[in-house]
XYZ file of C-alpha atoms in Angstrom:
583
model
C -191.564 -45.734 67.391
C -192.135 -49.235 68.792
C -191.665 -49.691 72.528
C -189.144 -52.320 73.739
C -192.012 -53.723 75.817
C -194.101 -54.477 72.734
C -195.978 -57.728 73.043
C -193.718 -60.601 72.015
C -196.302 -62.287 69.818
C -197.061 -59.046 67.968
C -193.349 -58.533 67.446
C -192.713 -62.039 66.108
C -195.739 -61.710 63.815
C -194.191 -58.538 62.409
C -190.903 -60.372 61.770
C -192.740 -63.215 60.049
C -194.394 -60.716 57.701
C -191.022 -59.168 56.896
C -189.558 -62.598 56.186
C -192.494 -63.565 53.966
C -192.177 -60.309 52.025
C -188.602 -61.315 51.266
C -189.590 -64.811 50.142
C -188.655 -67.012 53.083
C -190.047 -68.442 56.325
C -188.208 -68.631 59.637
C -188.014 -72.039 61.259
C -189.764 -72.035 64.660
C -186.563 -72.948 66.499
C -184.778 -69.986 64.834
C -187.342 -67.365 65.730
C -186.143 -66.657 69.343
C -182.611 -65.970 68.122
C -183.711 -63.615 65.377
C -186.144 -61.962 67.748
C -183.324 -61.273 70.221
C -181.117 -59.857 67.485
C -183.810 -57.455 66.245
C -184.704 -56.490 69.833
C -181.078 -55.576 70.486
C -180.956 -53.413 67.372
C -184.209 -51.770 68.411
C -182.820 -50.955 71.861
C -179.751 -49.337 70.306
C -181.833 -47.166 68.022
C -184.141 -46.048 70.808
C -181.265 -45.317 73.163
C -179.617 -43.084 70.573
C -182.940 -41.425 69.801
C -183.232 -40.426 73.468
C -179.785 -38.829 73.460
C -179.402 -35.068 73.204
C -178.924 -34.083 69.571
C -175.468 -33.107 68.337
C -174.751 -30.253 65.943
C -171.159 -29.863 64.887
C -169.800 -26.581 66.296
C -168.368 -25.721 62.880
C -171.951 -25.102 61.780
C -172.766 -22.799 64.701
C -173.927 -19.444 63.364
C -172.129 -17.335 65.947
C -169.639 -18.370 68.598
C -170.493 -15.388 70.794
C -174.286 -15.210 70.712
C -177.370 -17.217 69.964
C -178.560 -16.758 66.394
C -182.125 -16.514 67.633
C -181.124 -13.540 69.798
C -178.730 -11.769 67.450
C -180.611 -12.208 64.179
C -183.953 -10.705 63.286
C -186.122 -10.955 60.209
C -189.321 -9.561 58.774
C -191.816 -10.297 56.041
C -191.502 -7.713 53.275
C -194.546 -5.604 52.542
C -196.057 -5.737 49.047
C -194.680 -2.283 48.293
C -191.186 -3.470 49.238
C -191.580 -6.681 47.291
C -193.337 -5.913 43.976
C -191.757 -8.902 42.206
C -192.395 -11.283 45.134
C -188.676 -12.075 44.982
C -188.115 -11.815 48.743
C -189.311 -14.513 51.131
C -187.939 -12.789 54.232
C -185.788 -9.732 54.862
C -182.931 -9.654 57.328
C -179.599 -7.926 57.840
C -176.775 -10.214 58.868
C -173.068 -9.439 59.020
C -170.297 -11.502 60.548
C -169.540 -10.254 64.055
C -165.888 -11.148 63.773
C -164.370 -10.758 60.320
C -160.750 -11.066 61.400
C -158.952 -13.072 58.750
C -161.734 -12.415 56.255
C -160.785 -12.552 52.597
C -162.899 -9.451 52.154
C -163.811 -10.563 48.639
C -167.415 -9.541 49.206
C -166.816 -6.653 51.610
C -169.848 -4.392 51.650
C -171.701 -6.409 48.998
C -175.282 -7.547 49.444
C -176.264 -11.201 49.078
C -179.598 -13.038 48.950
C -179.794 -16.655 50.090
C -182.189 -19.029 48.344
C -185.023 -20.237 50.566
C -183.747 -23.818 50.559
C -180.489 -22.929 52.318
C -180.393 -22.690 56.130
C -179.563 -19.364 57.730
C -179.724 -19.811 61.476
C -182.455 -17.790 63.118
C -184.304 -17.005 59.877
C -187.304 -19.021 58.577
C -186.770 -21.477 55.734
C -189.783 -22.603 53.723
C -188.393 -24.351 50.606
C -191.072 -22.421 48.749
C -193.994 -24.255 50.316
C -196.466 -23.686 53.127
C -194.872 -23.789 56.610
C -197.252 -26.439 57.955
C -196.130 -28.852 55.242
C -192.662 -28.814 56.808
C -193.496 -29.001 60.505
C -196.503 -29.399 62.750
C -197.254 -25.749 63.307
C -198.303 -22.562 61.599
C -194.878 -20.934 61.535
C -192.060 -21.792 59.174
C -189.244 -23.845 60.701
C -186.241 -21.803 61.820
C -182.886 -23.508 61.166
C -180.313 -23.706 63.930
C -177.290 -23.849 61.638
C -175.698 -21.818 58.904
C -174.973 -23.831 55.789
C -171.228 -23.725 55.027
C -171.924 -21.554 51.983
C -173.687 -19.048 54.258
C -170.739 -19.003 56.649
C -168.380 -18.402 53.719
C -170.484 -15.497 52.435
C -170.341 -13.831 55.850
C -166.656 -14.632 56.290
C -165.981 -12.829 52.996
C -167.493 -9.629 54.428
C -170.876 -9.626 52.703
C -174.194 -8.556 54.174
C -177.076 -11.009 53.862
C -180.083 -8.793 53.253
C -182.704 -11.480 52.900
C -183.957 -14.872 51.825
C -185.005 -15.116 48.183
C -188.228 -16.783 47.104
C -187.914 -20.224 45.546
C -190.353 -22.598 43.904
C -192.587 -25.031 45.782
C -190.260 -27.756 47.125
C -187.731 -26.352 44.584
C -189.351 -28.562 41.978
C -190.144 -26.250 39.072
C -188.155 -24.485 36.365
C -190.766 -21.713 36.123
C -191.535 -19.049 38.741
C -195.263 -19.531 39.406
C -195.425 -22.304 42.027
C -194.227 -20.697 45.279
C -196.721 -20.728 48.134
C -196.362 -16.938 48.313
C -197.256 -16.441 44.654
C -195.447 -16.021 41.340
C -192.112 -14.229 41.000
C -192.187 -11.711 38.152
C -189.445 -11.169 35.606
C -187.916 -7.690 36.177
C -187.761 -7.087 32.425
C -191.482 -7.787 31.870
C -193.983 -8.185 34.683
C -196.307 -11.162 34.339
C -193.581 -13.261 32.717
C -191.525 -16.013 34.294
C -188.264 -15.337 36.108
C -187.401 -19.031 35.776
C -187.066 -21.521 38.605
C -186.440 -22.785 41.029
C -183.964 -20.043 42.057
C -186.541 -17.527 40.887
C -186.139 -14.877 43.570
C -182.341 -15.035 43.444
C -182.299 -14.258 39.715
C -184.985 -11.584 39.928
C -183.181 -9.727 42.723
C -179.957 -9.494 40.731
C -181.835 -8.604 37.552
C -183.662 -5.836 39.405
C -180.420 -3.876 39.612
C -179.265 -4.959 36.143
C -182.504 -3.877 34.447
C -182.607 -0.534 36.277
C -179.030 0.273 35.302
C -179.626 -0.840 31.697
C -182.775 1.237 31.304
C -181.283 4.290 32.956
C -178.264 4.197 30.627
C -180.641 4.376 27.657
C -182.857 7.118 28.979
C -185.769 4.706 29.386
C -188.299 4.804 32.258
C -187.114 2.931 35.356
C -189.897 1.182 37.241
C -189.434 0.693 40.986
C -189.045 -3.040 41.515
C -187.864 -3.059 45.104
C -184.382 -3.471 46.506
C -182.087 -5.836 44.616
C -178.774 -7.466 45.519
C -175.239 -7.751 44.178
C -175.010 -11.544 44.482
C -177.297 -14.474 45.209
C -176.915 -18.123 46.080
C -178.844 -20.483 43.842
C -179.470 -24.213 43.802
C -179.594 -26.355 40.678
C -180.914 -29.912 40.263
C -181.976 -29.686 36.641
C -181.374 -26.101 35.598
C -182.564 -24.081 38.590
C -179.654 -21.635 38.460
C -179.207 -21.556 34.703
C -182.843 -21.244 33.571
C -183.529 -18.196 35.805
C -180.217 -16.665 34.695
C -181.255 -17.057 31.048
C -184.752 -15.643 31.559
C -183.556 -12.693 33.647
C -180.488 -11.739 31.614
C -177.932 -12.375 34.373
C -175.062 -14.804 34.958
C -175.539 -18.139 36.696
C -173.116 -21.022 37.172
C -173.912 -24.605 38.020
C -170.445 -25.609 39.217
C -168.876 -29.021 38.841
C -170.693 -31.482 41.094
C -168.950 -31.498 44.461
C -167.029 -28.231 44.024
C -169.363 -26.173 46.254
C -170.649 -27.825 49.458
C -174.342 -28.655 49.562
C -174.323 -29.367 53.304
C -177.569 -28.460 55.040
C -179.356 -27.386 51.871
C -182.696 -28.989 51.018
C -181.981 -31.879 48.675
C -183.829 -33.385 45.732
C -181.337 -36.164 45.072
C -177.601 -36.189 45.935
C -176.438 -37.050 42.423
C -177.993 -33.887 40.979
C -177.705 -31.438 43.912
C -175.651 -28.342 43.080
C -175.253 -24.972 44.783
C -173.696 -22.071 42.918
C -173.199 -18.364 42.290
C -175.527 -15.938 40.548
C -174.275 -12.457 39.677
C -174.395 -9.572 37.215
C -171.112 -10.163 35.351
C -168.655 -12.873 34.385
C -166.017 -11.581 36.795
C -168.445 -11.317 39.713
C -169.555 -14.895 39.078
C -165.905 -16.009 39.153
C -165.280 -14.037 42.336
C -168.352 -15.469 44.062
C -167.305 -18.999 43.118
C -163.940 -18.388 44.790
C -165.852 -17.531 47.966
C -168.162 -20.562 47.872
C -165.982 -23.404 46.591
C -163.937 -25.982 48.456
C -164.142 -29.006 50.721
C -166.185 -28.561 53.901
C -165.584 -31.831 55.731
C -169.251 -32.841 55.639
C -170.677 -33.205 52.151
C -170.330 -36.714 50.643
C -170.976 -35.236 47.204
C -167.413 -34.008 47.352
C -164.621 -36.163 45.944
C -160.795 -36.301 46.045
C -160.931 -33.841 43.137
C -162.603 -31.214 45.327
C -159.982 -28.639 46.362
C -159.355 -27.886 50.009
C -160.360 -24.378 51.003
C -156.718 -23.325 51.230
C -156.097 -24.172 47.578
C -159.395 -23.151 45.970
C -158.538 -21.326 42.734
C -159.055 -17.590 42.935
C -161.072 -17.679 39.756
C -161.457 -13.911 39.429
C -157.729 -13.326 39.921
C -156.861 -15.983 37.366
C -159.303 -14.401 34.929
C -157.728 -10.981 35.497
C -154.290 -12.477 34.880
C -155.404 -14.179 31.681
C -156.930 -10.943 30.389
C -153.843 -8.948 31.400
C -151.532 -11.373 29.605
C -153.603 -11.168 26.428
C -153.836 -7.415 26.721
C -150.053 -7.165 27.014
C -149.713 -9.421 23.990
C -152.143 -7.215 22.096
C -154.675 -10.011 21.593
C -157.468 -8.908 23.944
C -159.336 -7.323 21.064
C -162.594 -7.808 19.111
C -160.718 -9.895 16.533
C -158.332 -11.943 18.686
C -159.677 -12.202 22.259
C -160.745 -15.832 21.795
C -157.629 -16.910 19.923
C -156.528 -20.362 21.061
C -159.988 -21.371 22.279
C -161.823 -24.263 20.647
C -165.592 -23.793 20.746
C -167.923 -26.738 20.060
C -171.498 -26.027 18.997
C -173.475 -28.952 20.415
C -175.552 -30.152 17.469
C -178.232 -32.034 19.421
C -178.869 -29.032 21.682
C -180.517 -27.392 18.665
C -182.746 -30.438 18.093
C -184.606 -30.383 21.425
C -188.391 -30.140 21.462
C -189.843 -26.661 21.433
C -186.711 -24.744 20.456
C -187.758 -21.330 19.166
C -186.179 -20.421 15.823
C -185.269 -16.934 17.023
C -183.516 -18.287 20.125
C -181.590 -20.724 17.938
C -180.635 -17.878 15.621
C -179.375 -15.732 18.513
C -177.154 -18.574 19.743
C -175.798 -19.230 16.250
C -174.928 -15.531 15.969
C -173.180 -15.792 19.331
C -171.196 -18.721 17.973
C -170.258 -16.692 14.911
C -168.902 -13.987 17.192
C -166.448 -16.516 18.622
C -165.179 -17.019 15.067
C -164.746 -13.261 14.661
C -162.867 -13.226 17.966
C -160.335 -15.706 16.614
C -161.567 -18.963 18.138
C -161.815 -22.269 16.319
C -165.545 -22.968 16.079
C -167.116 -26.177 14.803
C -170.210 -28.291 15.310
C -169.870 -31.376 17.500
C -172.345 -34.222 17.860
C -173.238 -36.029 21.083
C -176.258 -38.159 20.073
C -176.861 -39.320 23.652
C -177.697 -35.712 24.611
C -181.248 -36.233 23.346
C -181.633 -39.343 25.526
C -180.187 -37.604 28.585
C -183.549 -36.547 30.117
C -184.627 -40.213 30.149
C -181.332 -41.258 31.751
C -181.789 -38.465 34.318
C -185.273 -39.735 35.225
C -184.333 -43.418 35.373
C -181.328 -42.716 37.591
C -183.000 -40.367 40.072
C -186.785 -40.576 40.196
C -187.284 -43.757 42.237
C -185.847 -42.181 45.396
C -186.585 -38.509 44.838
C -189.849 -38.394 46.796
C -188.222 -39.876 49.891
C -185.523 -37.184 49.834
C -187.928 -34.434 48.851
C -190.533 -34.979 51.554
C -189.004 -36.928 54.392
C -185.232 -36.501 54.427
C -184.748 -32.828 53.564
C -181.203 -31.709 54.325
C -179.893 -35.252 54.224
C -178.039 -36.828 51.356
C -176.889 -40.343 52.170
C -177.119 -42.620 55.168
C -173.513 -41.724 56.099
C -173.723 -37.950 55.807
C -174.855 -35.612 58.593
C -178.520 -34.757 58.007
C -179.743 -31.393 59.247
C -183.487 -31.680 59.765
C -185.699 -28.770 60.595
C -186.017 -28.255 64.341
C -189.210 -29.380 66.005
C -191.693 -31.984 64.895
C -191.202 -34.109 61.789
C -192.976 -32.977 58.663
C -196.547 -34.262 58.560
C -197.411 -36.802 55.901
C -199.174 -35.515 52.778
C -202.965 -35.498 53.006
C -205.905 -34.499 50.843
C -205.494 -30.777 51.520
C -201.816 -31.072 50.592
C -202.722 -32.897 47.364
C -205.380 -30.365 46.389
C -203.028 -27.444 46.958
C -200.094 -29.043 45.148
C -202.258 -30.012 42.189
C -203.092 -26.340 41.757
C -199.658 -24.860 42.466
C -197.137 -27.524 41.540
C -198.326 -30.950 40.368
C -194.684 -31.929 39.779
C -194.458 -32.608 43.524
C -197.435 -34.971 43.450
C -196.019 -36.533 40.296
C -192.686 -37.083 42.027
C -194.385 -39.029 44.834
C -196.513 -41.173 42.544
C -193.740 -41.980 40.081
C -191.182 -42.559 42.851
C -193.373 -45.067 44.644
C -194.295 -46.780 41.378
C -190.700 -47.051 40.173
C -189.420 -48.161 43.567
C -191.663 -51.246 43.512
C -189.070 -54.010 43.123
C -191.657 -56.375 41.723
C -191.855 -54.086 38.698
C -188.368 -52.610 38.582
C -185.646 -54.429 40.507
C -182.572 -52.501 41.655
C -180.756 -53.765 38.570
C -182.860 -51.336 36.488
C -181.584 -48.313 38.374
C -178.081 -49.809 38.431
C -178.194 -49.908 34.649
C -179.389 -46.311 34.539
C -176.358 -45.283 36.624
C -174.088 -47.010 34.134
C -175.729 -44.963 31.397
C -175.063 -41.824 33.436
C -171.385 -42.692 33.165
C -171.831 -43.353 29.459
C -173.358 -39.889 29.087
C -170.510 -38.316 31.043
C -167.995 -40.118 28.856
C -169.748 -38.852 25.722
C -169.428 -35.228 26.825
C -165.867 -35.858 28.014
C -164.984 -37.175 24.564
C -166.402 -34.061 22.914
C -164.445 -31.933 25.376
C -161.210 -33.601 24.306
C -161.530 -31.805 20.975
C -163.072 -28.594 22.326
C -162.418 -26.400 25.349
C -166.104 -25.665 25.855
C -169.473 -26.592 24.365
C -172.101 -23.921 23.671
C -175.859 -24.239 23.264
C -179.186 -22.502 23.995
C -179.819 -22.461 27.737
C -183.591 -22.606 27.249
C -185.847 -23.328 24.263
C -187.591 -19.931 24.432
C -187.411 -16.595 26.176
C -189.388 -16.290 29.405
C -193.063 -17.121 28.832
C -196.035 -15.631 30.690
C -196.839 -17.250 34.019
C -198.746 -20.525 33.944
C -202.531 -20.104 34.162
C -203.592 -21.630 37.484
C -206.685 -23.158 35.857
C -204.572 -25.165 33.407
C -205.107 -28.913 33.852
C -202.419 -31.207 35.258
C -201.559 -32.597 31.824
C -200.751 -29.069 30.668
C -198.974 -27.892 33.807
C -196.449 -30.730 33.992
C -194.591 -30.023 30.732
C -194.939 -26.259 31.181
C -193.095 -26.376 34.496
C -190.186 -28.533 33.342
C -189.857 -28.658 29.535
C -187.382 -25.755 29.533
C -184.610 -27.892 31.066
C -183.762 -30.191 28.152
C -180.349 -28.568 27.655
C -179.585 -28.057 31.328
C -180.623 -31.245 33.167
C -178.126 -33.544 31.361
C -175.210 -31.825 33.087
C -176.730 -32.307 36.533
C -176.277 -36.069 36.315
C -172.872 -35.883 34.600
C -171.576 -33.143 36.889
C -170.097 -30.904 34.178
C -170.062 -27.175 34.968
C -172.352 -24.903 32.984
C -172.414 -21.100 32.899
C -175.281 -19.112 31.402
C -174.651 -15.607 30.064
C -176.971 -13.206 28.208
C -176.179 -13.011 24.484
C -179.133 -11.169 22.954
C -182.875 -10.700 22.923
C -185.869 -12.574 21.631
C -189.393 -11.513 20.719
C -192.110 -12.271 23.215
C -194.896 -14.489 21.873
C -198.345 -13.076 21.315
C -197.571 -10.172 19.031
C -196.136 -7.960 21.772
C -193.301 -5.643 20.827
C -191.453 -6.465 24.032
C -188.257 -8.481 24.004
C -186.677 -10.616 26.697
C -183.116 -11.867 27.198
C -181.719 -14.976 25.530
C -179.155 -16.987 27.462
C -176.310 -19.121 26.114
C -174.968 -22.034 28.141
C -171.213 -22.657 28.111
C -170.255 -26.135 29.354
C -166.718 -27.158 30.215
C -164.678 -30.005 31.594
C -165.314 -31.040 35.165
C -163.385 -28.790 37.581
C -162.359 -26.488 34.710
C -164.587 -23.517 35.468
C -161.650 -21.241 34.638
C -161.800 -21.981 30.921
C -165.546 -21.307 30.937
C -164.957 -17.900 32.521
C -162.266 -17.072 29.958
C -164.505 -18.067 27.044
C -167.391 -15.973 28.422
C -165.176 -12.944 29.047
C -163.639 -13.239 25.588
C -167.090 -13.363 23.989
C -168.013 -10.115 25.739
C -165.042 -8.278 24.251
C -167.310 -8.020 21.226
C -169.981 -6.355 23.375
C -172.285 -7.306 26.216
C -175.165 -9.619 25.427
C -177.788 -7.175 26.699
C -176.482 -4.633 24.188
C -176.735 -7.142 21.352
C -179.596 -6.921 18.872
C -181.685 -4.477 20.878
C -183.813 -1.951 19.021
C -184.729 0.853 21.388
C -187.872 1.579 19.382
C -189.323 -1.765 20.513
C -189.239 -0.870 24.209
């Protein structure tokens, strides 16, 4: 930072360069006045920078004890962590649960490694020395509001789940600690970037599923009941699809993102991952609601005191239909209007078997009494381009230098200690091997942010097209209660070969988000549920789960939960189309 005693001539030369870069020259007689004005601003900034930092007490991890004293953590051993799904292990319970809702009493929860838990390292999936000047991972001093809510609800946080490098991958092979394996088939992707969160839930799901069928149960380490995920392009929903669990990207602004490592505020979402529709609804009731900090929230965001109890509402809806005699395999979906999104079946790389599984799932809705019809939203196929044009120019700045921040007016929560060092050659070499999407984000961001090439009007236009895209889905949702589509083009593929060139790695790491990323910019909620199985490529007999995405109106998660629960009256997705002989 520049000293107030900086040489006057050097300072005025700097101002002249700034003026010239903006296309004007200062008149000599004006320079002293402008110099004084900038000096005054500089003094204000440096005075504030010298002040003791302020952390809002509402984010304090424990009113009675220091988090660094009361919380411990450990690195899991390889034998404890065969899937590499754990980043760190811990055991944290709220010290004072008076007034707790108890919705998660006794349940275990994993927190994604982009979400601050005071006293426990946070790596965002990368090497510690890329985040701070040291060899140890930064240790947050706050609990994110979603962490506080988990503890308030009576849960036990048993660890931090592995995530992808800088959370910028939809596969599970880029973390600095190594790939996260799919619990259903080792060596295959668990999806990203909430890879560890999905794998830890699926660990329990797969063990229970195999045991119920008399199949061998491989030890995959300790799993969890619930996990927090983050989603900027599909990072909750893709892992849910690959791992055969349930993952919800809520409406934008429904769940607070405060303190969580950001990619870009418009697309930042935090949400629940669980092993059933009802558990997903219950976990959302714990996480949702205004927090007083996050500018992503809007007047539509409910206050905590009036957050819908989604699981209770679902129970009531099921009870009412049961009483009426309609909660049955032929009538459970009566009254629901299901739209099959036509363009979602036209994305690049869609496997014919995955498409067939989703069409069969749609047919089940018909059997269940729903009105089912195809609906067209042509702009869906342009959505990935709109996503990129609206977000990419500023993503690198948020990704590397302003983690935890969101806008200039929101409270940023940087890592304690020194600022993150600037990327260097070693950083580039490592990222090119592990996750070239991060390097690509920097290069494309800087290129697109050059106003001589792309003035702000270009991004402004892209934002208008975001609203056009939202309006297109909203129009479709006037005629239908929900839209359904394949969550991913294929089942989970094998991990990316590390010797693959950059041109091959880039699409591999992100091409599975074509049906998920559109709803990050529009803010519509999307739930992924397992609806069947698909053959693994390469002639193997193994099968892996296929996920269906159910998209609803903004702030209407309840209808999504009802549609998902109704679909499962016809049988659970993991029981659908499985031939035991192919195990």
